[in-house]
Short mmCIF file of C-alpha atoms and ligand atoms in Angstrom, two decimals:
data_model
loop_
_atom_site.label_atom_id
_atom_site.label_comp_id
_atom_site.label_asym_id
_atom_site.label_seq_id
_atom_site.Cartn_x
_atom_site.Cartn_y
_atom_site.Cartn_z
CA UNK M 22 0.00 0.00 0.00
CA UNK M 23 1.46 3.36 -1.06
CA UNK M 24 1.78 6.09 1.52
CA UNK M 25 2.31 8.80 -1.11
CA UNK M 26 0.19 11.82 -0.11
CA UNK M 27 -2.58 13.29 -2.28
CA UNK M 28 -1.95 16.85 -3.47
CA UNK M 29 -4.21 18.40 -0.82
CA UNK M 30 -1.84 17.14 1.87
CA UNK M 31 1.19 18.57 0.05
CA UNK M 32 0.19 22.23 -0.34
CA UNK M 33 0.43 24.95 2.31
CA UNK M 34 -2.56 27.02 1.23
CA UNK M 35 -4.76 24.39 -0.29
CA UNK M 36 -7.96 26.48 -0.18
CA UNK M 37 -6.66 29.28 -2.37
CA UNK M 38 -4.99 26.75 -4.71
CA UNK M 39 -8.35 25.01 -5.14
CA UNK M 40 -10.10 28.28 -5.86
CA UNK M 41 -7.60 29.24 -8.57
CA UNK M 42 -7.73 25.71 -9.99
CA UNK M 43 -11.54 25.85 -10.21
CA UNK M 44 -11.31 29.21 -11.98
CA UNK M 45 -8.96 27.73 -14.60
CA UNK M 46 -11.25 24.73 -15.04
CA UNK M 47 -14.31 26.93 -15.42
CA UNK M 48 -12.63 28.85 -18.25
CA UNK M 49 -11.67 25.62 -20.01
CA UNK M 50 -15.17 24.18 -19.54
CA UNK M 51 -16.74 27.17 -21.31
CA UNK M 52 -14.75 26.29 -24.44
CA UNK M 53 -15.19 22.53 -24.38
CA UNK M 54 -18.64 21.81 -25.88
CA UNK M 55 -17.77 18.21 -26.74
CA UNK M 56 -16.78 17.42 -23.16
CA UNK M 57 -19.89 19.18 -21.90
CA UNK M 58 -22.07 16.94 -24.08
CA UNK M 59 -20.11 13.85 -23.01
CA UNK M 60 -20.37 14.79 -19.32
CA UNK M 61 -24.14 15.28 -19.56
CA UNK M 62 -24.50 11.91 -21.27
CA UNK M 63 -22.23 10.21 -18.71
CA UNK M 64 -24.08 11.79 -15.80
CA UNK M 65 -27.44 10.65 -17.12
CA UNK M 66 -26.46 7.13 -18.19
CA UNK M 67 -23.66 6.22 -15.76
CA UNK M 68 -21.73 4.08 -18.26
CA UNK M 69 -18.71 3.84 -15.93
CA UNK M 70 -20.61 2.93 -12.75
CA UNK M 71 -18.48 0.90 -10.39
CA UNK M 72 -15.28 1.21 -12.48
CA UNK M 73 -11.94 2.32 -11.06
CA UNK M 74 -9.80 4.41 -13.40
CA UNK M 75 -6.09 5.19 -12.92
CA UNK M 76 -4.77 8.05 -15.04
CA UNK M 77 -1.30 9.46 -15.76
CA UNK M 78 -1.70 12.63 -17.82
CA UNK M 79 -0.61 16.26 -17.95
CA UNK M 80 -2.71 17.55 -15.04
CA UNK M 81 -3.91 20.99 -16.08
CA UNK M 82 -7.31 22.56 -16.66
CA UNK M 83 -8.39 20.73 -19.83
CA UNK M 84 -7.37 17.33 -18.49
CA UNK M 85 -9.31 18.13 -15.32
CA UNK M 86 -12.51 18.43 -17.38
CA UNK M 87 -11.91 14.90 -18.73
CA UNK M 88 -11.23 13.54 -15.24
CA UNK M 89 -14.43 15.12 -13.95
CA UNK M 90 -16.46 13.66 -16.84
CA UNK M 91 -15.16 10.16 -16.09
CA UNK M 92 -16.08 10.56 -12.42
CA UNK M 93 -19.51 11.95 -13.43
CA UNK M 94 -19.99 8.72 -15.43
CA UNK M 95 -19.82 6.72 -12.19
CA UNK M 96 -16.11 5.88 -11.94
CA UNK M 97 -13.74 6.36 -9.06
CA UNK M 98 -10.63 8.05 -10.44
CA UNK M 99 -7.03 8.39 -9.22
CA UNK M 100 -4.88 10.70 -11.31
CA UNK M 101 -1.24 11.76 -11.44
CA UNK M 102 1.06 13.59 -13.86
CA UNK M 103 2.85 12.09 -16.87
CA UNK M 104 5.67 14.64 -16.75
CA UNK M 105 7.30 16.14 -13.66
CA UNK M 106 6.96 19.69 -14.97
CA UNK M 107 3.54 19.84 -16.61
CA UNK M 108 1.27 19.72 -13.56
CA UNK M 109 -0.64 22.80 -12.41
CA UNK M 110 -0.81 22.30 -8.64
CA UNK M 111 -3.89 24.50 -8.30
CA UNK M 112 -5.84 22.42 -10.83
CA UNK M 113 -4.58 19.24 -9.18
CA UNK M 114 -5.88 20.54 -5.82
CA UNK M 115 -9.26 21.49 -7.31
CA UNK M 116 -9.62 18.01 -8.80
CA UNK M 117 -8.64 16.36 -5.54
CA UNK M 118 -11.61 18.12 -3.96
CA UNK M 119 -14.16 16.54 -6.34
CA UNK M 120 -16.15 13.50 -5.18
CA UNK M 121 -14.63 10.21 -6.31
CA UNK M 122 -11.40 11.83 -7.53
CA UNK M 123 -7.99 11.65 -5.87
CA UNK M 124 -5.13 13.60 -7.41
CA UNK M 125 -1.49 12.89 -6.64
CA UNK M 126 -0.07 15.20 -9.34
CA UNK M 127 2.48 17.76 -8.14
CA UNK M 128 4.72 19.98 -10.23
CA UNK M 129 8.48 19.60 -9.89
CA UNK M 130 8.59 16.19 -8.21
CA UNK M 131 11.84 14.25 -8.50
CA UNK M 132 11.99 10.82 -10.17
CA UNK M 133 11.21 9.04 -6.92
CA UNK M 134 8.13 11.18 -6.25
CA UNK M 135 7.00 10.83 -9.87
CA UNK M 136 6.97 7.02 -9.74
CA UNK M 137 5.61 6.92 -6.17
CA UNK M 138 2.62 8.96 -7.39
CA UNK M 139 2.08 6.52 -10.26
CA UNK M 140 2.09 3.67 -7.75
CA UNK M 141 -0.40 5.56 -5.60
CA UNK M 142 -2.88 5.61 -8.52
CA UNK M 143 -2.31 1.89 -9.05
CA UNK M 144 -3.31 1.30 -5.41
CA UNK M 145 -6.85 1.98 -6.59
CA UNK M 146 -6.63 -1.44 -8.31
CA UNK M 147 -7.85 0.05 -11.58
CA UNK M 148 -10.21 -1.65 -13.99
CA UNK M 149 -9.19 0.89 -16.66
CA UNK M 150 -5.97 2.86 -17.29
CA UNK M 151 -5.68 6.15 -19.16
CA UNK M 152 -2.11 7.04 -20.10
CA UNK M 153 -0.15 9.73 -21.88
CA UNK M 154 3.18 8.04 -22.61
CA UNK M 155 2.43 4.52 -21.29
CA UNK M 156 4.01 4.84 -17.85
CA UNK M 157 0.99 3.31 -16.11
CA UNK M 158 0.78 0.31 -18.42
CA UNK M 159 4.52 -0.24 -17.94
CA UNK M 160 4.35 0.03 -14.14
CA UNK M 161 1.38 -2.37 -13.92
CA UNK M 162 2.99 -4.98 -16.18
CA UNK M 163 6.36 -4.75 -14.41
CA UNK M 164 5.36 -4.42 -10.78
CA UNK M 165 1.67 -5.32 -10.37
CA UNK M 166 0.96 -8.17 -12.84
CA UNK M 167 -1.58 -9.60 -10.38
CA UNK M 168 -3.89 -6.67 -11.25
CA UNK M 169 -3.99 -7.43 -14.98
CA UNK M 170 -6.84 -9.97 -14.79
CA UNK M 171 -9.07 -7.27 -13.32
CA UNK M 172 -8.26 -4.68 -16.00
CA UNK M 173 -10.79 -4.29 -18.81
CA UNK M 174 -8.48 -2.15 -20.93
CA UNK M 175 -6.69 1.14 -21.39
CA UNK M 176 -6.47 4.23 -23.56
CA UNK M 177 -3.27 5.91 -24.77
CA UNK M 178 -3.09 9.59 -25.66
CA UNK M 179 0.21 10.17 -27.45
CA UNK M 180 2.39 8.93 -30.34
CA UNK M 181 5.28 7.86 -28.13
CA UNK M 182 2.94 5.89 -25.87
CA UNK M 183 1.40 4.13 -28.88
CA UNK M 184 4.89 3.31 -30.26
CA UNK M 185 5.92 1.84 -26.91
CA UNK M 186 2.67 -0.15 -26.66
CA UNK M 187 3.09 -1.55 -30.19
CA UNK M 188 6.68 -2.58 -29.33
CA UNK M 189 5.35 -4.26 -26.19
CA UNK M 190 2.57 -6.03 -28.15
CA UNK M 191 5.12 -7.21 -30.78
CA UNK M 192 7.09 -8.81 -27.95
CA UNK M 193 3.91 -10.52 -26.75
CA UNK M 194 4.22 -8.59 -23.48
CA UNK M 195 1.06 -6.44 -23.57
CA UNK M 196 -1.57 -8.32 -21.61
CA UNK M 197 -4.65 -6.17 -21.97
CA UNK M 198 -6.30 -4.20 -24.79
CA UNK M 199 -5.39 -0.54 -25.22
CA UNK M 200 -6.98 1.96 -27.58
CA UNK M 201 -4.58 4.12 -29.64
CA UNK M 202 -6.53 7.33 -29.07
CA UNK M 203 -3.58 9.23 -30.57
CA UNK M 204 -4.15 7.63 -33.97
CA UNK M 205 -7.70 8.87 -34.53
CA UNK M 206 -8.20 11.67 -37.07
CA UNK M 207 -10.00 13.79 -34.47
CA UNK M 208 -6.92 13.67 -32.26
CA UNK M 209 -3.86 13.49 -34.45
CA UNK M 210 -4.87 15.88 -37.24
CA UNK M 211 -5.71 18.63 -34.76
CA UNK M 212 -3.91 18.04 -31.47
CA UNK M 213 -0.51 16.96 -32.82
CA UNK M 214 -0.55 19.41 -35.73
CA UNK M 215 -2.31 22.59 -34.60
CA UNK M 216 -2.06 22.05 -30.84
CA UNK M 217 1.66 21.33 -30.75
CA UNK M 218 2.39 23.99 -33.36
CA UNK M 219 0.50 26.79 -31.67
CA UNK M 220 1.36 26.01 -28.07
CA UNK M 221 5.07 25.29 -28.65
CA UNK M 222 5.56 28.60 -30.44
CA UNK M 223 3.46 30.49 -27.91
CA UNK M 224 5.40 28.98 -24.99
CA UNK M 225 8.75 29.78 -26.58
CA UNK M 226 7.74 33.34 -27.40
CA UNK M 227 6.36 33.96 -23.90
CA UNK M 228 9.36 32.36 -22.21
CA UNK M 229 12.00 34.25 -24.21
CA UNK M 230 10.19 37.46 -25.26
CA UNK M 231 11.87 37.00 -28.68
CA UNK M 232 10.44 37.31 -32.19
CA UNK M 233 10.11 34.62 -34.87
CA UNK M 234 10.35 37.00 -37.79
CA UNK M 235 13.48 36.49 -39.91
CA UNK M 236 14.82 33.67 -37.72
CA UNK M 237 16.05 30.31 -38.99
CA UNK M 238 13.84 27.83 -37.16
CA UNK M 239 15.05 24.22 -37.36
CA UNK M 240 12.29 21.66 -36.89
CA UNK M 241 13.59 18.17 -36.07
CA UNK M 242 11.15 15.64 -37.60
CA UNK M 243 8.36 16.35 -40.06
CA UNK M 244 5.63 14.13 -38.63
CA UNK M 245 2.28 15.41 -37.37
CA UNK M 246 3.82 17.63 -34.68
CA UNK M 247 6.68 18.79 -36.90
CA UNK M 248 4.23 19.81 -39.63
CA UNK M 249 2.32 21.94 -37.17
CA UNK M 250 5.44 23.60 -35.75
CA UNK M 251 6.83 24.26 -39.24
CA UNK M 252 3.56 25.70 -40.56
CA UNK M 253 2.99 28.01 -37.61
CA UNK M 254 6.64 29.18 -37.54
CA UNK M 255 6.44 29.91 -41.24
CA UNK M 256 3.22 31.84 -40.55
CA UNK M 257 5.22 33.98 -38.11
CA UNK M 258 7.67 34.88 -40.90
CA UNK M 259 10.44 32.52 -39.82
CA UNK M 260 12.58 30.69 -42.35
CA UNK M 261 11.88 27.02 -41.62
CA UNK M 262 14.49 24.28 -41.96
CA UNK M 263 13.38 20.66 -41.58
CA UNK M 264 15.49 17.62 -40.68
CA UNK M 265 14.09 14.14 -41.37
CA UNK M 266 15.14 10.50 -41.72
CA UNK M 267 12.03 9.33 -43.63
CA UNK M 268 12.43 10.09 -47.36
CA UNK M 269 8.73 10.76 -48.09
CA UNK M 270 8.40 13.12 -45.16
CA UNK M 271 11.62 14.91 -46.21
CA UNK M 272 10.18 15.24 -49.71
CA UNK M 273 6.86 16.49 -48.36
CA UNK M 274 8.71 19.20 -46.40
CA UNK M 275 10.73 20.12 -49.50
CA UNK M 276 7.56 20.38 -51.63
CA UNK M 277 5.98 22.52 -48.93
CA UNK M 278 8.78 25.01 -49.58
CA UNK M 279 10.93 24.42 -46.49
CA UNK M 280 14.69 23.92 -46.58
CA UNK M 281 15.55 20.30 -45.84
CA UNK M 282 19.05 19.36 -44.71
CA UNK M 283 20.89 17.11 -42.23
CA UNK M 284 21.05 18.33 -38.64
CA UNK M 285 24.85 18.70 -39.01
CA UNK M 286 24.23 21.48 -41.56
CA UNK M 287 21.20 22.95 -39.86
CA UNK M 288 23.18 23.24 -36.61
CA UNK M 289 25.44 25.86 -38.21
CA UNK M 290 22.66 28.18 -39.38
CA UNK M 291 19.74 27.68 -36.97
CA UNK M 292 18.62 30.34 -34.51
CA UNK M 293 15.90 28.23 -32.85
CA UNK M 294 15.78 24.41 -32.73
CA UNK M 295 12.57 22.51 -31.92
CA UNK M 296 12.67 18.72 -31.89
CA UNK M 297 9.47 16.76 -32.54
CA UNK M 298 10.66 13.26 -33.45
CA UNK M 299 9.70 11.04 -30.51
CA UNK M 300 13.21 9.66 -31.01
CA UNK M 301 16.44 10.23 -29.05
CA UNK M 302 19.75 12.02 -29.71
CA UNK M 303 18.49 14.40 -32.39
CA UNK M 304 20.78 17.24 -31.25
CA UNK M 305 24.09 15.99 -29.89
CA UNK M 306 27.67 17.05 -29.22
CA UNK M 307 28.78 17.38 -32.87
CA UNK M 308 25.86 19.80 -33.37
CA UNK M 309 26.45 21.88 -30.23
CA UNK M 310 30.03 22.43 -31.34
CA UNK M 311 28.92 24.28 -34.48
CA UNK M 312 25.98 26.31 -33.22
CA UNK M 313 25.85 30.08 -33.18
CA UNK M 314 25.96 32.14 -29.99
CA UNK M 315 22.52 32.69 -28.47
CA UNK M 316 20.59 29.81 -30.09
CA UNK M 317 17.43 28.49 -28.43
CA UNK M 318 17.09 24.73 -27.97
CA UNK M 319 13.65 23.29 -27.28
CA UNK M 320 11.90 19.95 -27.51
CA UNK M 321 8.23 19.20 -28.19
CA UNK M 322 8.55 15.39 -28.31
CA UNK M 323 7.24 13.33 -25.41
CA UNK M 324 10.45 12.50 -23.54
CA UNK M 325 13.44 14.69 -22.68
CA UNK M 326 15.89 12.60 -24.71
CA UNK M 327 15.87 14.46 -28.02
CA UNK M 328 18.52 17.02 -26.99
CA UNK M 329 21.59 15.46 -25.36
CA UNK M 330 21.81 17.68 -22.29
CA UNK M 331 24.47 15.53 -20.63
CA UNK M 332 26.81 16.14 -23.57
CA UNK M 333 25.96 19.84 -23.51
CA UNK M 334 26.68 19.98 -19.81
CA UNK M 335 30.05 18.29 -20.39
CA UNK M 336 30.97 20.86 -23.04
CA UNK M 337 29.89 23.83 -20.93
CA UNK M 338 32.35 25.84 -18.83
CA UNK M 339 29.49 27.61 -17.10
CA UNK M 340 25.75 27.15 -16.72
CA UNK M 341 23.19 29.59 -15.34
CA UNK M 342 19.52 30.52 -15.43
CA UNK M 343 19.27 33.23 -18.12
CA UNK M 344 15.52 33.71 -17.61
CA UNK M 345 12.74 31.84 -15.91
CA UNK M 346 12.59 28.61 -17.94
CA UNK M 347 15.82 29.25 -19.88
CA UNK M 348 19.14 27.68 -18.89
CA UNK M 349 22.23 29.12 -20.61
CA UNK M 350 25.14 26.73 -21.24
CA UNK M 351 28.31 28.72 -21.87
CA UNK M 352 30.94 27.15 -24.11
CA UNK M 353 34.72 27.60 -23.75
CA UNK M 354 34.73 29.97 -26.74
CA UNK M 355 32.08 32.18 -25.10
CA UNK M 356 29.05 31.00 -27.12
CA UNK M 357 25.85 30.62 -25.11
CA UNK M 358 23.39 27.85 -26.01
CA UNK M 359 20.01 28.37 -24.31
CA UNK M 360 17.92 25.36 -23.33
CA UNK M 361 14.24 26.01 -22.74
CA UNK M 362 12.22 24.04 -20.16
CA UNK M 363 15.05 21.59 -19.44
CA UNK M 364 14.51 19.95 -22.83
CA UNK M 365 11.10 18.67 -21.72
CA UNK M 366 8.01 19.25 -23.86
CA UNK M 367 8.23 22.98 -24.25
CA UNK M 368 4.51 23.60 -24.66
CA UNK M 369 3.76 22.03 -21.28
CA UNK M 370 6.90 22.28 -19.15
CA UNK M 371 8.05 25.90 -19.41
CA UNK M 372 6.91 27.99 -16.42
CA UNK M 373 4.41 29.95 -18.55
CA UNK M 374 3.22 26.98 -20.62
CA UNK M 375 -0.46 26.21 -20.79
CA UNK M 376 -0.37 23.20 -23.13
CA UNK M 377 -2.56 22.94 -26.21
CA UNK M 378 -5.40 25.38 -26.85
CA UNK M 379 -8.62 24.40 -25.09
CA UNK M 380 -10.63 23.73 -28.26
CA UNK M 381 -8.05 21.20 -29.47
CA UNK M 382 -8.07 19.27 -26.20
CA UNK M 383 -11.86 19.22 -26.24
CA UNK M 384 -11.55 16.99 -29.31
CA UNK M 385 -8.73 14.80 -27.99
CA UNK M 386 -10.45 14.23 -24.67
CA UNK M 387 -13.83 13.69 -26.33
CA UNK M 388 -12.23 10.74 -28.10
CA UNK M 389 -10.61 9.58 -24.83
CA UNK M 390 -13.96 9.63 -23.04
CA UNK M 391 -15.89 7.66 -25.66
CA UNK M 392 -12.99 5.21 -25.97
CA UNK M 393 -13.21 4.53 -22.22
CA UNK M 394 -16.98 4.06 -22.60
CA UNK M 395 -16.36 1.66 -25.51
CA UNK M 396 -14.11 -0.56 -23.36
CA UNK M 397 -17.10 -1.14 -21.11
CA UNK M 398 -19.76 -1.79 -23.76
CA UNK M 399 -20.15 -5.39 -22.79
CA UNK M 400 -21.35 -6.58 -26.18
CA UNK M 401 -18.01 -5.41 -27.63
CA UNK M 402 -15.81 -6.67 -24.84
CA UNK M 403 -14.85 -9.87 -26.65
CA UNK M 404 -13.71 -7.89 -29.71
CA UNK M 405 -10.78 -6.52 -27.80
CA UNK M 406 -8.01 -9.03 -27.27
CA UNK M 407 -4.83 -7.93 -25.47
CA UNK M 408 -2.94 -5.61 -27.81
CA UNK M 409 -3.21 -2.16 -29.39
CA UNK M 410 -6.56 -1.35 -31.04
CA UNK M 411 -7.81 1.43 -33.27
CA UNK M 412 -10.67 3.43 -31.81
CA UNK M 413 -13.75 2.49 -33.89
CA UNK M 414 -14.25 5.08 -36.63
CA UNK M 415 -17.90 5.72 -35.74
CA UNK M 416 -16.81 7.00 -32.32
CA UNK M 417 -14.41 9.46 -33.93
CA UNK M 418 -17.22 10.62 -36.23
CA UNK M 419 -19.52 10.98 -33.23
CA UNK M 420 -17.06 13.46 -31.71
CA UNK M 421 -16.65 15.35 -35.00
CA UNK M 422 -20.44 15.69 -35.32
CA UNK M 423 -20.83 17.05 -31.78
CA UNK M 424 -18.10 19.62 -32.52
CA UNK M 425 -19.62 20.68 -35.85
CA UNK M 426 -23.03 21.09 -34.19
CA UNK M 427 -21.46 23.17 -31.41
CA UNK M 428 -19.75 25.37 -34.00
CA UNK M 429 -23.04 25.66 -35.91
CA UNK M 430 -21.42 24.23 -39.04
CA UNK M 431 -23.78 22.34 -41.35
CA UNK M 432 -22.45 19.80 -43.81
CA UNK M 433 -23.75 17.53 -46.55
CA UNK M 434 -24.56 13.84 -46.35
CA UNK M 435 -24.37 11.17 -49.04
CA UNK M 436 -27.51 10.35 -51.02
CA UNK M 437 -28.44 6.65 -51.31
CA UNK M 438 -27.34 6.72 -54.95
CA UNK M 439 -23.96 8.19 -54.01
CA UNK M 440 -23.46 5.64 -51.25
CA UNK M 441 -24.32 2.85 -53.65
CA UNK M 442 -21.93 4.31 -56.29
CA UNK M 443 -19.06 4.64 -53.82
CA UNK M 444 -19.56 1.04 -52.71
CA UNK M 445 -19.72 -0.51 -56.16
CA UNK M 446 -17.04 -1.77 -58.57
CA UNK M 447 -19.10 -2.23 -61.75
CA UNK M 448 -19.89 1.43 -62.61
CA UNK M 449 -17.46 2.36 -65.41
CA UNK M 450 -17.34 5.16 -67.95
P1 LIG A 530 5.29 11.16 -36.02
O1 LIG A 530 5.70 9.72 -36.00
O2 LIG A 530 4.17 11.56 -36.93
O3 LIG A 530 6.55 12.08 -36.43
C1 LIG A 530 7.86 11.89 -35.99
C2 LIG A 530 8.78 12.20 -37.18
O4 LIG A 530 10.11 12.26 -36.72
C3 LIG A 530 8.71 11.13 -38.28
O5 LIG A 530 8.45 11.73 -39.53
C4 LIG A 530 10.09 10.49 -38.22
O6 LIG A 530 10.55 10.06 -39.49
C5 LIG A 530 10.93 11.65 -37.71
N1 LIG A 530 12.20 11.23 -37.10
C6 LIG A 530 12.47 10.13 -36.36
N2 LIG A 530 13.78 10.09 -36.03
C7 LIG A 530 14.35 11.20 -36.59
C8 LIG A 530 15.67 11.71 -36.60
N3 LIG A 530 16.71 11.06 -36.03
N4 LIG A 530 15.90 12.88 -37.27
C9 LIG A 530 14.88 13.55 -37.89
N5 LIG A 530 13.61 13.09 -37.91
C10 LIG A 530 13.35 11.93 -37.26
O7 LIG A 530 4.99 11.55 -34.53
P2 LIG A 530 4.17 12.84 -33.96
O8 LIG A 530 2.74 12.49 -33.82
O9 LIG A 530 4.58 14.01 -34.75
O10 LIG A 530 4.76 12.90 -32.48
C11 LIG A 530 6.13 13.25 -32.27
C12 LIG A 530 6.43 13.30 -30.77
O11 LIG A 530 5.66 14.36 -30.18
C13 LIG A 530 6.04 12.06 -29.99
O12 LIG A 530 6.96 11.87 -28.95
C14 LIG A 530 4.67 12.40 -29.42
O13 LIG A 530 4.34 11.62 -28.30
C15 LIG A 530 4.89 13.86 -29.09
N6 LIG A 530 3.71 14.69 -28.97
C16 LIG A 530 3.88 15.84 -28.27
C17 LIG A 530 2.82 16.70 -28.09
C18 LIG A 530 3.02 17.92 -27.29
O14 LIG A 530 2.05 18.41 -26.72
N7 LIG A 530 4.20 18.47 -27.24
C19 LIG A 530 1.48 16.42 -28.65
C20 LIG A 530 1.43 15.22 -29.46
C21 LIG A 530 2.52 14.39 -29.61
#
């Protein structure tokens, strides 16, 4: 049994933290029509009655609306962070005050506290897990295998988590079904692209008070997140340089009008570097050695392994906090390389970061909520063997339709003749 304290026991002035957290949640709620519809449905129909849900996510206002909706659907929920720097303690405290919710998330915990908080959520003996990065699934499989029989399934929010889960499934090690929420169109085409693009640039601009215009912005990786970062930086009049290892993505970036080159070349000309690969060692010693004085180094990928900070630290003769959220590493030749948010996801971990825009997370969490509901639809339960599963397309459409209705956007539907035509193979010229 974990003795790790809930957030309310960790804060000095818990009442005022709760009040501020509720204020942040109220603002988010006003801009989350999908989650409002889902919460009303969950409250009325109690699809999660009697379930126990453990969650490891970025605990800030939008996530709190999802957590509340799951509790409103009848579940008991224990939540913690999925990154030591992305938690908003006030929101965590406000959540901890809601019936059937316990929050262990605290900003700035060390590794030991981070994993102790994950274990505390597992103490709930969850029937469902909701992850952003797969830490809960990993901890349960490694340390609490006896709980697996009681787990109906899980949901995974991000690309890196889905990659890790697929690797686990390929090894035959994943012992319960998990939905790849990340891979749905309603999540990936909006959250990864627009969400990461907008919030990474906003966080960097707010943290540094510097302009994008005329800068060489190097985007590491041209996947969904990289496309968003590149597009938004270009929209701010930056000159975008893309690095890639996948030939079709490199070509796509080239045809989009961006400069494409190896990181070794980009290192010499970049002013700002933003990694979005989900891979490791994207910016390493050989690159640091050739960078200009004053560059900004930031990461928007899930883990803090894209920029080799150990190598940078070894090269540095001095290191100091240049601004809140910016650490300057001074080289022997006097150049200063500035790392933002300790190389952790810049849109969530810098002191001023707020994560993705609210509207975007309304969509992502709408999909999360209906995916959790789907795990419990008993007539489907047998469809989901242990492994990684796509979220059924009709659920993704359900979320899109709620959003379009909320935005008052009308759209066409297929006629019977069109549907028949699209489904046939014998209509020729
Ligand atoms: P993706 O798989 O679509 O894109 C990654 C791209 O990086 C691919 O095109 C791949 O070829 C490229 N890449 C891999 N190794 C490389 C290397 N050595 N050099 C250059 N390019 C390389 O993945 P997606 O959806 O764009 O996600 C990327 C990362 O961002 C993941 O870790 C994901 O979990 C995270 N993420 C972060 C968010 C945030 O809020 N900051 C939101 C959503 C995802």
